[in-house]
mmCIF file of C-alpha atoms and ligand atoms in Angstrom:
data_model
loop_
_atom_site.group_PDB
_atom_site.id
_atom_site.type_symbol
_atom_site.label_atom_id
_atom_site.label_comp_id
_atom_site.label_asym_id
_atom_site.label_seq_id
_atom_site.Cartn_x
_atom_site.Cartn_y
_atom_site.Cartn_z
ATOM 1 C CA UNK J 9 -55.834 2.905 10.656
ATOM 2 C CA UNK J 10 -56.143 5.191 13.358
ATOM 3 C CA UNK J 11 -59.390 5.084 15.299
ATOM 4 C CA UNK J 12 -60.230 7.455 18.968
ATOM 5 C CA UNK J 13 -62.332 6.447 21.385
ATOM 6 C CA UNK J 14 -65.689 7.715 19.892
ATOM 7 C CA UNK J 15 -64.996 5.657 16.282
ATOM 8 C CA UNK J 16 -63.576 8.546 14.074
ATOM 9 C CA UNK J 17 -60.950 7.884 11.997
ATOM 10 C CA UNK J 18 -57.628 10.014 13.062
ATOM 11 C CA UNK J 19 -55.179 10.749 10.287
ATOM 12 C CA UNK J 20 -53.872 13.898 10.740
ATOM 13 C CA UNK J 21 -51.320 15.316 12.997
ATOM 14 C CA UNK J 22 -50.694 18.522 13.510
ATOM 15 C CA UNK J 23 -46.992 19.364 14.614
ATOM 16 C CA UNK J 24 -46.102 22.757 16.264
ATOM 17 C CA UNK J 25 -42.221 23.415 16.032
ATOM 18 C CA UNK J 26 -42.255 26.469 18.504
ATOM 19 C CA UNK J 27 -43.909 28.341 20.494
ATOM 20 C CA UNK J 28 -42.162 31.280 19.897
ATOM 21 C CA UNK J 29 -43.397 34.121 17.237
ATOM 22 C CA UNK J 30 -42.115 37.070 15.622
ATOM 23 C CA UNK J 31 -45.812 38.577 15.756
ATOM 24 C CA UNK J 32 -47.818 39.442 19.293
ATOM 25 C CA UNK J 33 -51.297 38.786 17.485
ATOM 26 C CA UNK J 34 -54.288 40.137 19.671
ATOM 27 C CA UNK J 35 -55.855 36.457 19.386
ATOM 28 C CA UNK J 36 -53.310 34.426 20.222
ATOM 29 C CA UNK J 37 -49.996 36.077 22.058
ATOM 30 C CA UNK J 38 -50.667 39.927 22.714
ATOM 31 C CA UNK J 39 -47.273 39.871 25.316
ATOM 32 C CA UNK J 40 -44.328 37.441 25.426
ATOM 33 C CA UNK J 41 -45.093 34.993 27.646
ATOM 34 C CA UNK J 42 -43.899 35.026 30.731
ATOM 35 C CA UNK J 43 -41.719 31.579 30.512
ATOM 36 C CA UNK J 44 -40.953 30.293 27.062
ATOM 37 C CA UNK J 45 -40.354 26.606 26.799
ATOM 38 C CA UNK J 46 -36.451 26.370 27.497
ATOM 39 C CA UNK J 47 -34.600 25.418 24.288
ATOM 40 C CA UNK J 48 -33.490 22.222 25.716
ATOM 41 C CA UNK J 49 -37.106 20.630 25.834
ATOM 42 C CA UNK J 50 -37.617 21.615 22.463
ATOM 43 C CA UNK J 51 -37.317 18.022 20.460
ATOM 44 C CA UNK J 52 -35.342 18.168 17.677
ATOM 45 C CA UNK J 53 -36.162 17.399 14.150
ATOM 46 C CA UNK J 54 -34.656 14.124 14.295
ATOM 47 C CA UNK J 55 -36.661 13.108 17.574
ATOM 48 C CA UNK J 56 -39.939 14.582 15.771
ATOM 49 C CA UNK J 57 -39.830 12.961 12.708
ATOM 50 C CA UNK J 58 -39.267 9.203 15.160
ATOM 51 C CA UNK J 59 -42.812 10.098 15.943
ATOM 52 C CA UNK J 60 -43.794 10.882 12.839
ATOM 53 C CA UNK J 61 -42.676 7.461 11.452
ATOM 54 C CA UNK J 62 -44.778 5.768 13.968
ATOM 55 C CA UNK J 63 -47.823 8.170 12.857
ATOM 56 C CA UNK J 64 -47.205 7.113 9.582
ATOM 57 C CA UNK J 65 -46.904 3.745 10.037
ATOM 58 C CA UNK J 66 -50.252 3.277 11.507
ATOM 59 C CA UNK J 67 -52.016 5.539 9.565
ATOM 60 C CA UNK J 68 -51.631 9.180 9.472
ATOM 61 C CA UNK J 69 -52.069 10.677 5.652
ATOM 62 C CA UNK J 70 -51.647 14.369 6.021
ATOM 63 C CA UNK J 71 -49.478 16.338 8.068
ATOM 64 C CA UNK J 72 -48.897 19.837 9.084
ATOM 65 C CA UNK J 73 -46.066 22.009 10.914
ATOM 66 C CA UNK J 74 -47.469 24.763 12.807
ATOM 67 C CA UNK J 75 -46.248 27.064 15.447
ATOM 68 C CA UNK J 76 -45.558 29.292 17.245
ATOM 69 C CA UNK J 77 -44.101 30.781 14.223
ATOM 70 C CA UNK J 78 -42.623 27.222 12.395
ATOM 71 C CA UNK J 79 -40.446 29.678 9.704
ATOM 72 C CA UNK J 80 -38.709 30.781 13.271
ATOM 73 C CA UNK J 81 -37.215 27.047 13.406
ATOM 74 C CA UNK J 82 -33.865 26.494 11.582
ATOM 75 C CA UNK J 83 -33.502 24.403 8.718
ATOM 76 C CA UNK J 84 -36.997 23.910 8.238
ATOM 77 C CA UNK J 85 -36.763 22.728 4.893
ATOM 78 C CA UNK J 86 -34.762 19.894 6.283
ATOM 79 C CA UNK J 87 -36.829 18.706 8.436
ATOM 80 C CA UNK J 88 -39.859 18.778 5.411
ATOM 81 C CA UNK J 89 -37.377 16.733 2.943
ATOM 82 C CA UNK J 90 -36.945 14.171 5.875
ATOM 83 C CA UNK J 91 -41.222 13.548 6.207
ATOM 84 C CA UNK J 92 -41.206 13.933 2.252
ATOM 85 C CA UNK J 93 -38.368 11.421 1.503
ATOM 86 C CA UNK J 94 -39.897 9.252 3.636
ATOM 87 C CA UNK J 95 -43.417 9.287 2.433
ATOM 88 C CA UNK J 96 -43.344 11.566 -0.778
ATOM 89 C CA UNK J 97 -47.312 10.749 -1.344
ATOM 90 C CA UNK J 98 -48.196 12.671 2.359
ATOM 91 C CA UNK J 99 -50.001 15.538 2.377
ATOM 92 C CA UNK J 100 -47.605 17.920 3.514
ATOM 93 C CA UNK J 101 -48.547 21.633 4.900
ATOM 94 C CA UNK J 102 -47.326 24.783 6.722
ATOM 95 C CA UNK J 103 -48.971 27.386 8.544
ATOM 96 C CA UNK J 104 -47.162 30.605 9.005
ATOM 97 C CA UNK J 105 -47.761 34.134 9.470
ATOM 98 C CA UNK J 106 -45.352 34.589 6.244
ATOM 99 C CA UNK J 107 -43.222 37.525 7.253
ATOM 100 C CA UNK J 108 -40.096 35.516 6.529
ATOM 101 C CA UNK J 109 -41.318 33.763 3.608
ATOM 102 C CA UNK J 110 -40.110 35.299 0.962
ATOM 103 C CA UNK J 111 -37.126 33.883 1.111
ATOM 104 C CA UNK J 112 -37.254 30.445 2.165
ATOM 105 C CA UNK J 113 -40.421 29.544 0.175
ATOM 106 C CA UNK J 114 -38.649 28.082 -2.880
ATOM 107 C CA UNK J 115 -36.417 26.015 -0.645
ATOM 108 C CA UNK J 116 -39.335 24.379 0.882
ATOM 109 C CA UNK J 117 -41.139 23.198 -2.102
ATOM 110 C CA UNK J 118 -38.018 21.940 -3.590
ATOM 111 C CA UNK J 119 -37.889 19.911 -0.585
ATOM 112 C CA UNK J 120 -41.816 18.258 -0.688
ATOM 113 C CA UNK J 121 -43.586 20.878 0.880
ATOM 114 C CA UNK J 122 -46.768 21.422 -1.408
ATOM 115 C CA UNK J 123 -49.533 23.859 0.809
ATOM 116 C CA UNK J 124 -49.445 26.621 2.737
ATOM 117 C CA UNK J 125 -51.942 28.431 4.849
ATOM 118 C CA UNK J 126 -51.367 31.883 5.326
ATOM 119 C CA UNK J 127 -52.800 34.386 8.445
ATOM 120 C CA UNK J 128 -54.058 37.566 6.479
ATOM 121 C CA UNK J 129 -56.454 39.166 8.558
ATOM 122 C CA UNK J 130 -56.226 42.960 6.575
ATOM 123 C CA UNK J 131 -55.060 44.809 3.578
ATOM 124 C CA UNK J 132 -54.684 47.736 5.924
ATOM 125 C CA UNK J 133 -51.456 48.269 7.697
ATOM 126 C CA UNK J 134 -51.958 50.048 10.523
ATOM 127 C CA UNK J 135 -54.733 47.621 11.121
ATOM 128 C CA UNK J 136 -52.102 44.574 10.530
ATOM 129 C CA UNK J 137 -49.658 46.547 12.458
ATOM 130 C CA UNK J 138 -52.839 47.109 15.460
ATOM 131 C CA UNK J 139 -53.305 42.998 15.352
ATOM 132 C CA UNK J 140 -50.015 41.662 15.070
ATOM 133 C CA UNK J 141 -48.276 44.095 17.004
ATOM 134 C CA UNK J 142 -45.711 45.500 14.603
ATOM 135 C CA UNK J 143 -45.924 46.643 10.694
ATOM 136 C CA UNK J 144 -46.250 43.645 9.103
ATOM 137 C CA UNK J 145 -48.386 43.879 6.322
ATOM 138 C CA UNK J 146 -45.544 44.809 3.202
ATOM 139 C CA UNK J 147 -43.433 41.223 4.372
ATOM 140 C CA UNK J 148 -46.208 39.381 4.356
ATOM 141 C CA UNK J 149 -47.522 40.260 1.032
ATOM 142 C CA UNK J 150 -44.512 39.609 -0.623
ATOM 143 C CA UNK J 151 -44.314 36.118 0.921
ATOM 144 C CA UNK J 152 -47.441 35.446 -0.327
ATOM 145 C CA UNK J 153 -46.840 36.201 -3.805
ATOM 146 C CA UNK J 154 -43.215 34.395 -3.572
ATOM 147 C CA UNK J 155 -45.392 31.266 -2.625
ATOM 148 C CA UNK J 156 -47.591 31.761 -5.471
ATOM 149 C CA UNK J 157 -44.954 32.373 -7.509
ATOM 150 C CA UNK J 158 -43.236 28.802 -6.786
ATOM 151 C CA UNK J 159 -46.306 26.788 -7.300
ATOM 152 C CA UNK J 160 -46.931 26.216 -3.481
ATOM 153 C CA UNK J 161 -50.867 25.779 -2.792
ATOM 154 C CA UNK J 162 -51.815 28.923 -1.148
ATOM 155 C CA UNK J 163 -55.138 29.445 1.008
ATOM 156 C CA UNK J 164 -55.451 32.152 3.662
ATOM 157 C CA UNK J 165 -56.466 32.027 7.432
ATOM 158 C CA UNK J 166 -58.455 35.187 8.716
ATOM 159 C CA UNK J 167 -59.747 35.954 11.745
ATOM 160 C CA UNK J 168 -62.305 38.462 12.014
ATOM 161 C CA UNK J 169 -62.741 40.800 14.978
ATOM 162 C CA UNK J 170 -64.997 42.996 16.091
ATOM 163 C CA UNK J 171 -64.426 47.150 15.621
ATOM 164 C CA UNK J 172 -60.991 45.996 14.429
ATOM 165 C CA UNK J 173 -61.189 44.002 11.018
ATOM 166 C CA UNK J 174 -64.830 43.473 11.034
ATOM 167 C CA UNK J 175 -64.723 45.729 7.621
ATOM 168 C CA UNK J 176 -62.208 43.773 6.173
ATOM 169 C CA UNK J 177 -63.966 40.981 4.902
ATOM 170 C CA UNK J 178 -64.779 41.383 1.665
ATOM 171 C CA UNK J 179 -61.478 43.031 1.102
ATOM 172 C CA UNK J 180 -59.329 39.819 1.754
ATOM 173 C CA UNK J 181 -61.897 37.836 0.034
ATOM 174 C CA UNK J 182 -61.572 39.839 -3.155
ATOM 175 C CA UNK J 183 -57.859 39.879 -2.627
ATOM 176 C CA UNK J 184 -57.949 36.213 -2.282
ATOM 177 C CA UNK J 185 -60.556 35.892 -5.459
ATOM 178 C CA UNK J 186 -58.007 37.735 -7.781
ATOM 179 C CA UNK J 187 -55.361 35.457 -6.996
ATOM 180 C CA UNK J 188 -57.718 32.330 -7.293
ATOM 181 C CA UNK J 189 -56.896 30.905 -3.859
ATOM 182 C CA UNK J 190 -59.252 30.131 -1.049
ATOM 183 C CA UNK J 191 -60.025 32.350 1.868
ATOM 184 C CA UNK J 192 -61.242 30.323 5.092
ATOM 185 C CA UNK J 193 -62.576 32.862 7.994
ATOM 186 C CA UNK J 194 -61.899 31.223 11.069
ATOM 187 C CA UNK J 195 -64.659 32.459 14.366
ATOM 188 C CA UNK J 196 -61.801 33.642 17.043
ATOM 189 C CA UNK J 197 -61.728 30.855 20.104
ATOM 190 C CA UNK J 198 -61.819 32.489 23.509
ATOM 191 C CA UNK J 199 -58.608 31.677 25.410
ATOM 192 C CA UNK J 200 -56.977 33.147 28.580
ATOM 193 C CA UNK J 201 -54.058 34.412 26.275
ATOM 194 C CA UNK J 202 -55.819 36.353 24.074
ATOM 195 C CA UNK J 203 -56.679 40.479 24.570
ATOM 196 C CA UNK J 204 -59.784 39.844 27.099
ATOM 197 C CA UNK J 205 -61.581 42.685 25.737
ATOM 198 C CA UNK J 206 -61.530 41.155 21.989
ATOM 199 C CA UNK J 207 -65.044 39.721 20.938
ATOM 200 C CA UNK J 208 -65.282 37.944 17.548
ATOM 201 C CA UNK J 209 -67.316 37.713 14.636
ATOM 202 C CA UNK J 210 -69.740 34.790 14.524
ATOM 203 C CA UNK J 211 -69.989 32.812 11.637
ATOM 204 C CA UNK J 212 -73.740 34.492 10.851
ATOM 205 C CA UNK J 213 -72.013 37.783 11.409
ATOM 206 C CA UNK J 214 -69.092 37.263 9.166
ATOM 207 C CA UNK J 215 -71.574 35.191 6.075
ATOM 208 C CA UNK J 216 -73.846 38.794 6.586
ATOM 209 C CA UNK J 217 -71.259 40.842 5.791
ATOM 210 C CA UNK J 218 -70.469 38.824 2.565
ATOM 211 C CA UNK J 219 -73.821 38.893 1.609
ATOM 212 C CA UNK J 220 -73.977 43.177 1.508
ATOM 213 C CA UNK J 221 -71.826 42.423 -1.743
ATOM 214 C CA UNK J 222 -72.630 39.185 -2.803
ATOM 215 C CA UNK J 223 -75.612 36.117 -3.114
ATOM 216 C CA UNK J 224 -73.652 32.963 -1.416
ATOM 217 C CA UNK J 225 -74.961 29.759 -1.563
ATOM 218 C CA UNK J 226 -73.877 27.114 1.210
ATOM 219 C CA UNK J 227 -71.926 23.860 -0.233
ATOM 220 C CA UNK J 228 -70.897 21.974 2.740
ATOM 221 C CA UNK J 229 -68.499 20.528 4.731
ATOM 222 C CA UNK J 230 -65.043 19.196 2.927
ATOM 223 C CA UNK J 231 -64.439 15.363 4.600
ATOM 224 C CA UNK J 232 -63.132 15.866 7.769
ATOM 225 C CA UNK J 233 -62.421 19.423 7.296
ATOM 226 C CA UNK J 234 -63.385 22.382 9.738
ATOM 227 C CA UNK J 235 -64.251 24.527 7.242
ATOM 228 C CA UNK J 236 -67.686 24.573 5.918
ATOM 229 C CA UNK J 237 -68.081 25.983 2.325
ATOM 230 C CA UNK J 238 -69.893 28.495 0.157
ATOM 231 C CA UNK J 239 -69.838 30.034 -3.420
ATOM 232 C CA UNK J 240 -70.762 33.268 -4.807
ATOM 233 C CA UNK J 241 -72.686 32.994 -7.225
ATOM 234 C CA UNK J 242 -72.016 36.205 -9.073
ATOM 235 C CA UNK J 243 -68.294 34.369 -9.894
ATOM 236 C CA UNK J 244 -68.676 31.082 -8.359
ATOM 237 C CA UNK J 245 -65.368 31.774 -5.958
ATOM 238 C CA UNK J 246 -65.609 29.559 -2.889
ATOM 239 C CA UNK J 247 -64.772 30.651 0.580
ATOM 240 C CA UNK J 248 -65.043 28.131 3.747
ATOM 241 C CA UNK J 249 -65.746 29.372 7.348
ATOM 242 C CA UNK J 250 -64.497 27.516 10.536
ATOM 243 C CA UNK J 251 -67.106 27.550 13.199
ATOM 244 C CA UNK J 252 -65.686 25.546 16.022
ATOM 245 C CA UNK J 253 -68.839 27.178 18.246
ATOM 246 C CA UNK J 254 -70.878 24.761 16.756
ATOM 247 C CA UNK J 255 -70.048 21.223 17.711
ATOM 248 C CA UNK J 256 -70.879 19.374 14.232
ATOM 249 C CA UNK J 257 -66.980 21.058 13.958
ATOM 250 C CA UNK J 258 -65.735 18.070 16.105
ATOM 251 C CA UNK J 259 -68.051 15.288 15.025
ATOM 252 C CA UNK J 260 -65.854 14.496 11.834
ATOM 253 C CA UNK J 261 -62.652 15.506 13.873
ATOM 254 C CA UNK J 262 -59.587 13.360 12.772
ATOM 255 C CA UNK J 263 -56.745 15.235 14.340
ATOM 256 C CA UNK J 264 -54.030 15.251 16.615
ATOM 257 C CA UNK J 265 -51.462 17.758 17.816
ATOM 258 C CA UNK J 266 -48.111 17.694 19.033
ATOM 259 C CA UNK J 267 -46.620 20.353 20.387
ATOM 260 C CA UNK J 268 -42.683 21.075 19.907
ATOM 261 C CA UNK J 269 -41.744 19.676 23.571
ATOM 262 C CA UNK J 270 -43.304 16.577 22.543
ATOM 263 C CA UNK J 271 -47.167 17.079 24.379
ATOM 264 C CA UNK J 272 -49.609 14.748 22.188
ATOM 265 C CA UNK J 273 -52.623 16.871 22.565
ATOM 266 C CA UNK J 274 -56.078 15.479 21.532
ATOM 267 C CA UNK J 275 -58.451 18.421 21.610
ATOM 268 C CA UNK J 276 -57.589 21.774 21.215
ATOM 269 C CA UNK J 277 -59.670 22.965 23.519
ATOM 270 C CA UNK J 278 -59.189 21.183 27.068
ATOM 271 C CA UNK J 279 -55.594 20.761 28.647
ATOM 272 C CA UNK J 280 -55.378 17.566 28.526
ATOM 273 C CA UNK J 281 -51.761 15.633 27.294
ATOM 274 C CA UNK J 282 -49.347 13.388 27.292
ATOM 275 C CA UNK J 283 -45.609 13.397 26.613
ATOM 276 C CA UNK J 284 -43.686 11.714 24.017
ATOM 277 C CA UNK J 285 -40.885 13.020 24.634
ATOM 278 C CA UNK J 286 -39.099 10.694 26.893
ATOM 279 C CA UNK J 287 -39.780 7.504 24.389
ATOM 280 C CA UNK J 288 -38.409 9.600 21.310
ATOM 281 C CA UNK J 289 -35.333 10.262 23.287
ATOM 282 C CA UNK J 290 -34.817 7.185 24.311
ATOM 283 C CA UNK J 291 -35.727 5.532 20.345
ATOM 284 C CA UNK J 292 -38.786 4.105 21.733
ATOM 285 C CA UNK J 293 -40.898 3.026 18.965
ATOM 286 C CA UNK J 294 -43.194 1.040 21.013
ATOM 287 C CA UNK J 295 -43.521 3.366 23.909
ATOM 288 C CA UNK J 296 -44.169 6.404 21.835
ATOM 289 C CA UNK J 297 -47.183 3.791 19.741
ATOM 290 C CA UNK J 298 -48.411 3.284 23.406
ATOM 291 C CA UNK J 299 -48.530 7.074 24.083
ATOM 292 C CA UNK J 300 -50.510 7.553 20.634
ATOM 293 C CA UNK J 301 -52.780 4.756 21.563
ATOM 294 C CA UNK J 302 -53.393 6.435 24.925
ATOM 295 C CA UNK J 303 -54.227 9.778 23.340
ATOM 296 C CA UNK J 304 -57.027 8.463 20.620
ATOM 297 C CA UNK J 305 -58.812 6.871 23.417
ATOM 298 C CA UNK J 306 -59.141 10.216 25.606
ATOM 299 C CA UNK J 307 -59.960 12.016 22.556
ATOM 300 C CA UNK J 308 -62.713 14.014 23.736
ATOM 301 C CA UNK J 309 -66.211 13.997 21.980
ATOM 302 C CA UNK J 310 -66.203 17.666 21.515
ATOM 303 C CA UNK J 311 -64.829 20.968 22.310
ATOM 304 C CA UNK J 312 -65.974 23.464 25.080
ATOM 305 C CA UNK J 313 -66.796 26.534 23.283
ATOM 306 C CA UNK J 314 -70.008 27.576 23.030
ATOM 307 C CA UNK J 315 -72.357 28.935 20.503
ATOM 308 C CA UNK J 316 -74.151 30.978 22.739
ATOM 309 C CA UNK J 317 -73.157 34.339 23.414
ATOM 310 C CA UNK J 318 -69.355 35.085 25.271
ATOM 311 C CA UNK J 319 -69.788 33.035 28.364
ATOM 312 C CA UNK J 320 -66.940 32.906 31.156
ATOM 313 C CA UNK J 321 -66.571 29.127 31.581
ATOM 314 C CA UNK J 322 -66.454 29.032 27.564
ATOM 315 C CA UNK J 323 -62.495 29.902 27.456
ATOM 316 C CA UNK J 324 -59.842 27.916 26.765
ATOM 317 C CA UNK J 325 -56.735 28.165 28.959
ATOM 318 C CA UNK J 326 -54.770 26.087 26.067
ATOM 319 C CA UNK J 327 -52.452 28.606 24.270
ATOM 320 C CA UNK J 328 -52.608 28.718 20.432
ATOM 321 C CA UNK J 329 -49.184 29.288 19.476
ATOM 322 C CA UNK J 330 -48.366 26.033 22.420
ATOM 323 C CA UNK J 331 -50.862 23.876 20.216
ATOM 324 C CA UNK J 332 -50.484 25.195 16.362
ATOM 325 C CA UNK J 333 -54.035 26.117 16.232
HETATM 326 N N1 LIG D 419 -47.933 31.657 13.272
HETATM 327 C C1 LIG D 419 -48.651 30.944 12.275
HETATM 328 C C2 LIG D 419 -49.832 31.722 11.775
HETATM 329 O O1 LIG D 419 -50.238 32.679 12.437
HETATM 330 O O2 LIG D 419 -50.366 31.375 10.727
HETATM 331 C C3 LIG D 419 -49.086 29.571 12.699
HETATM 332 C C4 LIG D 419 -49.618 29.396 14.088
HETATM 333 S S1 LIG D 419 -51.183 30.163 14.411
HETATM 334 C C5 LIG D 419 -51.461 29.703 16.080
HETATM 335 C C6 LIG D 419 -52.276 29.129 13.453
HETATM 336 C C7 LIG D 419 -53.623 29.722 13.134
HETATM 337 O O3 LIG D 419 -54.335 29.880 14.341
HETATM 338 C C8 LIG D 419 -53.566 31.082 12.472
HETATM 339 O O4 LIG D 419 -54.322 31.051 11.283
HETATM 340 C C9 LIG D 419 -54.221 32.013 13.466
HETATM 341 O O5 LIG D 419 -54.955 33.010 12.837
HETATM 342 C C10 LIG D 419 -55.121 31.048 14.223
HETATM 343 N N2 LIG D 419 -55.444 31.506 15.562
HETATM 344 C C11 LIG D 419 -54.608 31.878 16.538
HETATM 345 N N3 LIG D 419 -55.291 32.233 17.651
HETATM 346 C C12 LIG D 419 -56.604 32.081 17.350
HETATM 347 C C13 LIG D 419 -57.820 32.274 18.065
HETATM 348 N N4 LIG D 419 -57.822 32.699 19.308
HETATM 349 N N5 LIG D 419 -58.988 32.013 17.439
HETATM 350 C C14 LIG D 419 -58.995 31.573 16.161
HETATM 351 N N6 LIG D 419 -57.893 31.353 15.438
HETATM 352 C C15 LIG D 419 -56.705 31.607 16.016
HETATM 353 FE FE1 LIG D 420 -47.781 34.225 16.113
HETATM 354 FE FE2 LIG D 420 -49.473 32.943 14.559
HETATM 355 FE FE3 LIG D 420 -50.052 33.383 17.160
HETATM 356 FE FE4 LIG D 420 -50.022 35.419 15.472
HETATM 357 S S1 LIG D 420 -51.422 33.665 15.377
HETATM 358 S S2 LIG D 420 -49.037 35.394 17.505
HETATM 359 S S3 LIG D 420 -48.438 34.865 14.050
HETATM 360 S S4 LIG D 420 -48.470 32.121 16.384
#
């Protein structure tokens, strides 16, 4: 078992194959960045999934690919049959903005792949087309119901913003509700990447705006899971939020991420890294079990982001599409 510096138990590793995206989202990439990550320090699959032997090995249960956009990297569904052959029990996931899944999303449950989550933050396409940067909305609805359609778990990621998809809410959650899969509204995280002028919703803000249509009733938090969770009680549905503001978010943290040139990153929020890469290059079992070990003990305690109102120092200059989110 895997176990960081402050005793909690680390099983999950979050992998982001790219950086690169097909979508400028407000939150996360509004412009190309100015340097991508040249292709050559990209790892490739076979140099990932090294580390992801030694993850599994000592301990990691659940993993998911990430981006960047992670339907951007080629034979994906190679690279999932590889983690799946190897341990077909592990709980294997994607996140994705969907506009190409249509048609890869049978491939990838035919080779292990068994949950998706999906960014939806609108019904409305010029408002999809205002976030993401480009009309997006059609693609990504038809990926959706491919998934669905396959039998791949389905929940959806949205991100609620202020005078932008503030009025969406209850839209996607009804959406979601027909289709009996989970919504989970995520509170934006400040970063230096994002549109400065965005504000998001807090979690009070977002549960309020439920609440003009519905009675919800608080649950709790899933395990180790962000997301806290509610039901309606006019249908029972339940919906989670992810409140990383306040810091009970990290107390049950068991995560790690690793970005696609082979950074193990241990919080999200801070900067902090360390490189794999050059012991999965070289075949380095050992070396890249010494770089893991290295990362659980400067796990930090918790994230920087505050739940006070908007404050300066309380944005992160880590990129989301470098760490997966
Ligand atoms: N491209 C894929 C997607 O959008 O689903 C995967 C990568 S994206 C970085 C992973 C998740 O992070 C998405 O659900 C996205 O909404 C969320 N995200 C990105 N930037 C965020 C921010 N600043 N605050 C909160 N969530 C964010
Ligand atoms: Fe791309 Fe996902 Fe970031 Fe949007 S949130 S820019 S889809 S990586």
């Amino acid at each position: 078992m895997l176990i960081d510096g402050h005793g909690r138990a680390v099983n999950y590793l979050r992998i982001s194959l790219t950086e690169r995206c097909n979508f400028r989202c407000q939150y996360c990439m509004p412009e190309k960045p100015f340097s991508w990550v040249p292709k050559e320090n990209l790892l490739s699959f076979e140099e990932l999934f090294l580390f992801v032997k030694v993850g599994i090995d000592e301990g990691i249960t659940k993993i998911r690919l990430t981006g960047g956009e992670p339907l951007l990297r080629e034979n994906l569904d190679g690279f999932v049959k590889m983690i799946h052959d190897y341990k077909p029990d592990i709980d294997l996931a994607l996140t994705t903005n969907a506009f190409l899944l249509e048609s890869v999303a049978q491939r990838l449950k035919d080779a292990g792949l068994k949950r998706l989550n999906i960014s939806l933050d609108t019904l409305k396409p010029d408002v999809a087309h205002k976030i993401a940067g480009k009309d997006v909305l059609s693609h990504v609805l038809k990926g959706i119901d491919k998934a669905l359609e396959v039998g791949l778990g389905v929940k959806i990621n949205m991100v609620p913003l202020k005078g932008i998809n503030d009025n969406d809410i209850i839209d996607v959650m009804e959406y979601c509700m027909e289709r009996n899969i989970k919504v989970r509204f995520i509170e934006y995280m400040e970063n230096r990447h994002a549109v400065e002028s965005l504000r998001g919703m807090h979690g009070r803000e977002i549960l309020e705006k439920v609440k003009e249509k519905y009675t919800i009733h608080a649950l709790g938090r899933e395990g180790a899971s962000p997301s806290f969770n509610y039901y309606i009680e006019e249908n029972g549905y339940e919906f989670g939020l992810i409140d990383p503001h306040k810091h009970d978010f990290c107390e049950s943290c068991n995560r790690i991420r690793l970005t696609a040139e082979g950074m193990l990153i241990p919080c999200l929020y801070f900067d902090e890294a360390l490189s794999i890469a050059k012991a999965v290059k070289a075949g380095d079992i050992e070396g890249a079990s010494q770089v893991l070990a290295q990362v659980l003990k400067d796990k930090p305690k918790e994230n920087r982001w505050s739940e006070e109102d908007f404050k300066q120092e309380d944005i992160s200059s880590r990129a989301f599409y470098e760490t997966g989110g």
